[in-house]
């Protein structure tokens, strides 16, 4: 099993040029604000970074674009995760092992992003969102589908997608909200519960698939 090395973009390689430095300054400022639990506007970040609003909006044309960039920066090496293992359960646990410490480290940032998502939902329901682009969450979909990729053929498309959706319930910020905030668990306890659940889901999906094939073979032999 092998986790990919982070790319230059994920590691925050030193940017070159005035534009890159200004963008980096704005991102660092936004991260600092979001790590305090704020969900800053582009104007607020521009003011804190001592950058003109006009310049700030050239880099981040909306709050959603700014928050998405901060979230991607916070996720860092998680976005570049890969594994050479053919064992789907091992791959899932490997992804969890990389992700959970990072999610905990940037918990406040991700909660601020979640807050924006919920606020936009409420505004959309009330018809007051206006022209503000929606902030979309969804990296976990691609990551979990990649993690269980070795099972795609054996599970079939329905089983493969169902497993990815089930795993999404125990992966990401929501795990912290439920297990840390609601249950009061420490990190090691959260990790154990998440890993146990993920393993159970993968094993159940494999067992169901094997059982279905066996039943199909038996039916074919009986005809």
PDB file of C-alpha atoms in Angstrom, residues 20-166:
ATOM      1  CA  UNK A  20       1.277  34.534  -6.840  1.00  0.00           C
ATOM      2  CA  UNK A  21       2.487  36.265  -3.687  1.00  0.00           C
ATOM      3  CA  UNK A  22      -0.688  38.339  -3.440  1.00  0.00           C
ATOM      4  CA  UNK A  23      -2.874  35.273  -3.871  1.00  0.00           C
ATOM      5  CA  UNK A  24      -0.840  33.423  -1.236  1.00  0.00           C
ATOM      6  CA  UNK A  25      -1.201  36.373   1.157  1.00  0.00           C
ATOM      7  CA  UNK A  26      -4.965  36.407   0.684  1.00  0.00           C
ATOM      8  CA  UNK A  27      -5.221  32.654   1.198  1.00  0.00           C
ATOM      9  CA  UNK A  28      -3.115  32.764   4.355  1.00  0.00           C
ATOM     10  CA  UNK A  29      -5.224  35.638   5.692  1.00  0.00           C
ATOM     11  CA  UNK A  30      -8.466  33.824   4.890  1.00  0.00           C
ATOM     12  CA  UNK A  31      -7.179  30.641   6.535  1.00  0.00           C
ATOM     13  CA  UNK A  32      -6.253  32.576   9.688  1.00  0.00           C
ATOM     14  CA  UNK A  33      -9.741  34.099   9.827  1.00  0.00           C
ATOM     15  CA  UNK A  34     -11.493  30.796   9.189  1.00  0.00           C
ATOM     16  CA  UNK A  35      -9.358  29.014  11.756  1.00  0.00           C
ATOM     17  CA  UNK A  36     -10.912  31.453  14.225  1.00  0.00           C
ATOM     18  CA  UNK A  37     -14.341  30.286  13.136  1.00  0.00           C
ATOM     19  CA  UNK A  38     -15.166  33.187  10.821  1.00  0.00           C
ATOM     20  CA  UNK A  39     -16.585  32.852   7.318  1.00  0.00           C
ATOM     21  CA  UNK A  40     -15.053  35.971   5.784  1.00  0.00           C
ATOM     22  CA  UNK A  41     -16.183  37.812   2.687  1.00  0.00           C
ATOM     23  CA  UNK A  42     -13.706  38.696  -0.045  1.00  0.00           C
ATOM     24  CA  UNK A  43     -13.837  42.311   1.153  1.00  0.00           C
ATOM     25  CA  UNK A  44     -13.065  41.300   4.738  1.00  0.00           C
ATOM     26  CA  UNK A  45     -10.043  39.276   3.637  1.00  0.00           C
ATOM     27  CA  UNK A  46      -8.858  42.139   1.436  1.00  0.00           C
ATOM     28  CA  UNK A  47      -9.047  44.534   4.374  1.00  0.00           C
ATOM     29  CA  UNK A  48      -7.246  42.164   6.727  1.00  0.00           C
ATOM     30  CA  UNK A  49      -4.541  41.457   4.136  1.00  0.00           C
ATOM     31  CA  UNK A  50      -4.244  45.151   3.263  1.00  0.00           C
ATOM     32  CA  UNK A  51      -5.061  44.449  -0.369  1.00  0.00           C
ATOM     33  CA  UNK A  52      -7.433  46.604  -2.404  1.00  0.00           C
ATOM     34  CA  UNK A  53     -10.902  45.183  -2.945  1.00  0.00           C
ATOM     35  CA  UNK A  54     -10.518  45.463  -6.689  1.00  0.00           C
ATOM     36  CA  UNK A  55      -7.351  43.362  -6.541  1.00  0.00           C
ATOM     37  CA  UNK A  56      -8.943  40.831  -4.182  1.00  0.00           C
ATOM     38  CA  UNK A  57     -11.911  40.257  -6.451  1.00  0.00           C
ATOM     39  CA  UNK A  58      -9.599  39.615  -9.401  1.00  0.00           C
ATOM     40  CA  UNK A  59      -8.245  36.601  -7.514  1.00  0.00           C
ATOM     41  CA  UNK A  60     -11.480  35.494  -5.882  1.00  0.00           C
ATOM     42  CA  UNK A  61     -14.593  36.785  -7.661  1.00  0.00           C
ATOM     43  CA  UNK A  62     -16.963  35.509  -4.960  1.00  0.00           C
ATOM     44  CA  UNK A  63     -17.032  34.363  -1.360  1.00  0.00           C
ATOM     45  CA  UNK A  64     -17.713  30.841  -2.579  1.00  0.00           C
ATOM     46  CA  UNK A  65     -14.561  30.894  -4.733  1.00  0.00           C
ATOM     47  CA  UNK A  66     -12.508  32.180  -1.804  1.00  0.00           C
ATOM     48  CA  UNK A  67     -13.814  29.612   0.670  1.00  0.00           C
ATOM     49  CA  UNK A  68     -13.354  26.802  -1.866  1.00  0.00           C
ATOM     50  CA  UNK A  69      -9.713  27.802  -2.324  1.00  0.00           C
ATOM     51  CA  UNK A  70      -9.197  27.867   1.446  1.00  0.00           C
ATOM     52  CA  UNK A  71     -10.840  24.450   1.842  1.00  0.00           C
ATOM     53  CA  UNK A  72      -8.622  22.995  -0.886  1.00  0.00           C
ATOM     54  CA  UNK A  73      -5.577  24.485   0.816  1.00  0.00           C
ATOM     55  CA  UNK A  74      -6.690  22.965   4.112  1.00  0.00           C
ATOM     56  CA  UNK A  75      -7.237  19.551   2.574  1.00  0.00           C
ATOM     57  CA  UNK A  76      -3.744  19.730   1.089  1.00  0.00           C
ATOM     58  CA  UNK A  77      -2.245  16.251   0.544  1.00  0.00           C
ATOM     59  CA  UNK A  78      -5.635  14.577   0.926  1.00  0.00           C
ATOM     60  CA  UNK A  79      -6.592  15.776  -2.556  1.00  0.00           C
ATOM     61  CA  UNK A  80      -3.571  13.966  -4.018  1.00  0.00           C
ATOM     62  CA  UNK A  81      -4.177  10.690  -2.195  1.00  0.00           C
ATOM     63  CA  UNK A  82      -3.617   7.494  -4.112  1.00  0.00           C
ATOM     64  CA  UNK A  83      -2.772   3.898  -3.298  1.00  0.00           C
ATOM     65  CA  UNK A  84      -1.169   1.071  -5.226  1.00  0.00           C
ATOM     66  CA  UNK A  85      -2.958  -1.559  -3.123  1.00  0.00           C
ATOM     67  CA  UNK A  86      -5.576  -3.798  -4.727  1.00  0.00           C
ATOM     68  CA  UNK A  87      -7.244  -4.322  -1.314  1.00  0.00           C
ATOM     69  CA  UNK A  88     -10.222  -1.948  -1.118  1.00  0.00           C
ATOM     70  CA  UNK A  89     -10.491  -2.131   2.667  1.00  0.00           C
ATOM     71  CA  UNK A  90      -6.807  -1.310   3.080  1.00  0.00           C
ATOM     72  CA  UNK A  91      -7.162   1.572   0.649  1.00  0.00           C
ATOM     73  CA  UNK A  92     -10.119   3.018   2.553  1.00  0.00           C
ATOM     74  CA  UNK A  93      -8.294   2.765   5.882  1.00  0.00           C
ATOM     75  CA  UNK A  94      -5.224   4.336   4.323  1.00  0.00           C
ATOM     76  CA  UNK A  95      -7.314   7.281   3.107  1.00  0.00           C
ATOM     77  CA  UNK A  96      -8.863   7.639   6.565  1.00  0.00           C
ATOM     78  CA  UNK A  97      -5.431   7.543   8.217  1.00  0.00           C
ATOM     79  CA  UNK A  98      -4.221  10.399   6.029  1.00  0.00           C
ATOM     80  CA  UNK A  99      -7.420  12.432   6.268  1.00  0.00           C
ATOM     81  CA  UNK A 100      -8.551  12.410   9.875  1.00  0.00           C
ATOM     82  CA  UNK A 101      -5.564  14.235  11.445  1.00  0.00           C
ATOM     83  CA  UNK A 102      -5.750  16.879   8.712  1.00  0.00           C
ATOM     84  CA  UNK A 103      -9.494  17.358   9.143  1.00  0.00           C
ATOM     85  CA  UNK A 104      -8.998  17.748  12.884  1.00  0.00           C
ATOM     86  CA  UNK A 105      -6.193  20.272  12.331  1.00  0.00           C
ATOM     87  CA  UNK A 106      -8.382  22.416  10.070  1.00  0.00           C
ATOM     88  CA  UNK A 107     -11.628  21.696  11.902  1.00  0.00           C
ATOM     89  CA  UNK A 108     -12.488  25.363  12.387  1.00  0.00           C
ATOM     90  CA  UNK A 109     -11.852  26.145   8.719  1.00  0.00           C
ATOM     91  CA  UNK A 110     -14.030  23.303   7.512  1.00  0.00           C
ATOM     92  CA  UNK A 111     -16.791  24.215   9.965  1.00  0.00           C
ATOM     93  CA  UNK A 112     -16.710  27.785   8.684  1.00  0.00           C
ATOM     94  CA  UNK A 113     -17.101  26.419   5.157  1.00  0.00           C
ATOM     95  CA  UNK A 114     -19.978  24.221   6.290  1.00  0.00           C
ATOM     96  CA  UNK A 115     -21.586  27.277   7.846  1.00  0.00           C
ATOM     97  CA  UNK A 116     -21.420  29.053   4.478  1.00  0.00           C
ATOM     98  CA  UNK A 117     -22.988  26.050   2.766  1.00  0.00           C
ATOM     99  CA  UNK A 118     -25.861  26.013   5.279  1.00  0.00           C
ATOM    100  CA  UNK A 119     -26.363  29.770   5.075  1.00  0.00           C
ATOM    101  CA  UNK A 120     -26.535  29.601   1.296  1.00  0.00           C
ATOM    102  CA  UNK A 121     -29.058  26.778   1.506  1.00  0.00           C
ATOM    103  CA  UNK A 122     -31.265  28.908   3.753  1.00  0.00           C
ATOM    104  CA  UNK A 123     -30.918  31.898   1.423  1.00  0.00           C
ATOM    105  CA  UNK A 124     -31.727  29.729  -1.586  1.00  0.00           C
ATOM    106  CA  UNK A 125     -34.842  28.434   0.138  1.00  0.00           C
ATOM    107  CA  UNK A 126     -35.886  32.001   0.936  1.00  0.00           C
ATOM    108  CA  UNK A 127     -35.052  33.226  -2.555  1.00  0.00           C
ATOM    109  CA  UNK A 128     -32.500  35.725  -1.252  1.00  0.00           C
ATOM    110  CA  UNK A 129     -29.231  34.183  -2.493  1.00  0.00           C
ATOM    111  CA  UNK A 130     -29.205  36.422  -5.534  1.00  0.00           C
ATOM    112  CA  UNK A 131     -26.351  35.985  -7.981  1.00  0.00           C
ATOM    113  CA  UNK A 132     -23.859  34.648  -5.428  1.00  0.00           C
ATOM    114  CA  UNK A 133     -22.391  31.391  -6.834  1.00  0.00           C
ATOM    115  CA  UNK A 134     -23.087  28.347  -4.662  1.00  0.00           C
ATOM    116  CA  UNK A 135     -20.336  26.910  -2.514  1.00  0.00           C
ATOM    117  CA  UNK A 136     -20.134  23.253  -3.443  1.00  0.00           C
ATOM    118  CA  UNK A 137     -18.759  20.499  -1.259  1.00  0.00           C
ATOM    119  CA  UNK A 138     -17.940  17.127  -2.731  1.00  0.00           C
ATOM    120  CA  UNK A 139     -14.273  16.118  -2.658  1.00  0.00           C
ATOM    121  CA  UNK A 140     -15.196  13.072  -0.587  1.00  0.00           C
ATOM    122  CA  UNK A 141     -17.200  11.654  -3.495  1.00  0.00           C
ATOM    123  CA  UNK A 142     -14.160  11.434  -5.762  1.00  0.00           C
ATOM    124  CA  UNK A 143     -11.841  10.316  -2.969  1.00  0.00           C
ATOM    125  CA  UNK A 144     -14.065   7.485  -1.747  1.00  0.00           C
ATOM    126  CA  UNK A 145     -14.826   6.293  -5.255  1.00  0.00           C
ATOM    127  CA  UNK A 146     -11.087   6.186  -5.896  1.00  0.00           C
ATOM    128  CA  UNK A 147     -10.516   4.283  -2.652  1.00  0.00           C
ATOM    129  CA  UNK A 148     -12.939   1.482  -3.532  1.00  0.00           C
ATOM    130  CA  UNK A 149     -12.084   1.442  -7.244  1.00  0.00           C
ATOM    131  CA  UNK A 150     -10.813  -2.191  -7.105  1.00  0.00           C
ATOM    132  CA  UNK A 151     -14.377  -3.305  -6.251  1.00  0.00           C
ATOM    133  CA  UNK A 152     -16.112  -1.571  -9.120  1.00  0.00           C
ATOM    134  CA  UNK A 153     -16.182  -4.633 -11.313  1.00  0.00           C
ATOM    135  CA  UNK A 154     -17.168  -7.143  -8.643  1.00  0.00           C
ATOM    136  CA  UNK A 155     -19.830  -5.007  -6.975  1.00  0.00           C
ATOM    137  CA  UNK A 156     -21.415  -3.705 -10.136  1.00  0.00           C
ATOM    138  CA  UNK A 157     -22.212  -0.028 -10.603  1.00  0.00           C
ATOM    139  CA  UNK A 158     -25.122   0.011  -8.155  1.00  0.00           C
ATOM    140  CA  UNK A 159     -23.184  -1.746  -5.373  1.00  0.00           C
ATOM    141  CA  UNK A 160     -20.092   0.348  -6.016  1.00  0.00           C
ATOM    142  CA  UNK A 161     -21.986   3.631  -5.790  1.00  0.00           C
ATOM    143  CA  UNK A 162     -23.960   2.484  -2.750  1.00  0.00           C
ATOM    144  CA  UNK A 163     -20.765   1.599  -0.887  1.00  0.00           C
ATOM    145  CA  UNK A 164     -19.202   4.960  -1.726  1.00  0.00           C
ATOM    146  CA  UNK A 165     -22.315   6.742  -0.445  1.00  0.00           C
ATOM    147  CA  UNK A 166     -22.349   4.658   2.740  1.00  0.00           C
TER     148      UNK A 166
END
